[in-house]
């Protein structure tokens, strides 16, 4: 079957495509095709995937080698493999905390689903920003929390004062993503520290730093040291973004040793069997490959700058981004769903209905992919 034919089949079968909701794992599963979809996602043949904030440069070659070296031991649990038993300690050392401060998880989405379940109290509420990453607020609502999502400010940045004011005696959890998804905005470390200290006097605080490593110091300052010493503050992170390991499913929570122990022995699976041998081996190797992370960060920044400037040249007003995606208002150019429209142009991205109007969210792919995206925008944008 030719690539074009297969692509056509894939488009036809994908019900999510019709809804313009983008392409998660379930969408691919529904296609009936295998997940070996790289031939659909390159510029030459067909679809350019700019929908899921993935790292287009792939995993570190050292991580790849570590997976190959670990395959012969895949019949063993990680706790029987001395090297892999060191994963928690390796991660802890990397962040200058103790192994007892670290909870390993299979990706960080599961953290965002389990946190509201763990902290649920009838009559309780969760405070977060609007817009922000959907999983935690969605789960919170589903299980009966009321969610107080404080609108971002006119500069599109998270309103920390507004969030602090929204916290009351019934607040069980405050969830803050920094840099935020989908806006891409950043809060400076000093403001974040003040927020964490204030909010944690009244409730549990979860800071999601999925995208923090796309920016440089001094803005790239994690709240991990605060979390390790304060039982009411947690940080969650993932290997899915800067490490390029979305498919390997590795995330973690860092917090006070007592709090981590409670999580580990409750809703959360015992942390040393949560992550597969291959993923743990890859993560440990990737931590050591700073060069690979630097390359991803540098290439992402260059492609992001190109995209922002090109959109601005069309008189579009993208929100300044500190991440590997950009959110921009769509005005009135595109009738119907923007994601569906772009799919017909062989590009997957997201439409976000937020901030009072239709927005597009485009992930930063390679420079060539972004040039292709801009080409389509130039051809179709009516200003
Ligand atoms: C802010 C944020 N947190 C967490 C995640 C989940 O990442 P994963 O489950 O791949 O670790 C994402 C995914 O896009 C995200 O945008």
PDB file of C-alpha atoms in Angstrom, residues 43 48 50 302-308 310-311 314 342 345 347 362-379:
ATOM      1  CA  UNK A  43       7.093  16.317   5.823  1.00  0.00           C
ATOM      2  CA  UNK A  48       3.146  16.863  10.217  1.00  0.00           C
ATOM      3  CA  UNK A  50       2.234  19.577  15.681  1.00  0.00           C
ATOM      4  CA  UNK A 302      15.132  28.708  17.070  1.00  0.00           C
ATOM      5  CA  UNK A 303      12.052  27.107  15.483  1.00  0.00           C
ATOM      6  CA  UNK A 304       9.821  28.863  18.026  1.00  0.00           C
ATOM      7  CA  UNK A 305      11.341  32.256  17.265  1.00  0.00           C
ATOM      8  CA  UNK A 306      10.955  31.690  13.542  1.00  0.00           C
ATOM      9  CA  UNK A 307       7.299  30.702  14.030  1.00  0.00           C
ATOM     10  CA  UNK A 308       6.463  33.630  16.308  1.00  0.00           C
ATOM     11  CA  UNK A 310       6.383  34.638  10.915  1.00  0.00           C
ATOM     12  CA  UNK A 311       2.974  34.711  12.611  1.00  0.00           C
ATOM     13  CA  UNK A 314       0.953  38.039   9.192  1.00  0.00           C
ATOM     14  CA  UNK A 342      -5.283  22.176   9.029  1.00  0.00           C
ATOM     15  CA  UNK A 345      -3.462  20.589   4.750  1.00  0.00           C
ATOM     16  CA  UNK A 347      -0.895  19.282   9.635  1.00  0.00           C
ATOM     17  CA  UNK A 362       0.766  24.662  17.458  1.00  0.00           C
ATOM     18  CA  UNK A 363       3.572  22.530  18.873  1.00  0.00           C
ATOM     19  CA  UNK A 364       7.110  23.391  17.843  1.00  0.00           C
ATOM     20  CA  UNK A 365       8.382  20.771  15.417  1.00  0.00           C
ATOM     21  CA  UNK A 366      11.605  20.889  13.434  1.00  0.00           C
ATOM     22  CA  UNK A 367      12.435  24.062  11.498  1.00  0.00           C
ATOM     23  CA  UNK A 368      11.323  22.367   8.252  1.00  0.00           C
ATOM     24  CA  UNK A 369       7.994  21.399   9.806  1.00  0.00           C
ATOM     25  CA  UNK A 370       7.419  24.935  11.071  1.00  0.00           C
ATOM     26  CA  UNK A 371       8.257  26.330   7.639  1.00  0.00           C
ATOM     27  CA  UNK A 372       5.605  24.067   6.180  1.00  0.00           C
ATOM     28  CA  UNK A 373       3.101  25.231   8.816  1.00  0.00           C
ATOM     29  CA  UNK A 374       3.902  28.885   8.084  1.00  0.00           C
ATOM     30  CA  UNK A 375       3.546  28.259   4.349  1.00  0.00           C
ATOM     31  CA  UNK A 376      -0.008  27.026   4.933  1.00  0.00           C
ATOM     32  CA  UNK A 377      -0.767  29.954   7.236  1.00  0.00           C
ATOM     33  CA  UNK A 378       0.478  32.413   4.603  1.00  0.00           C
ATOM     34  CA  UNK A 379      -1.693  30.786   1.976  1.00  0.00           C
TER      35      UNK A 379
END
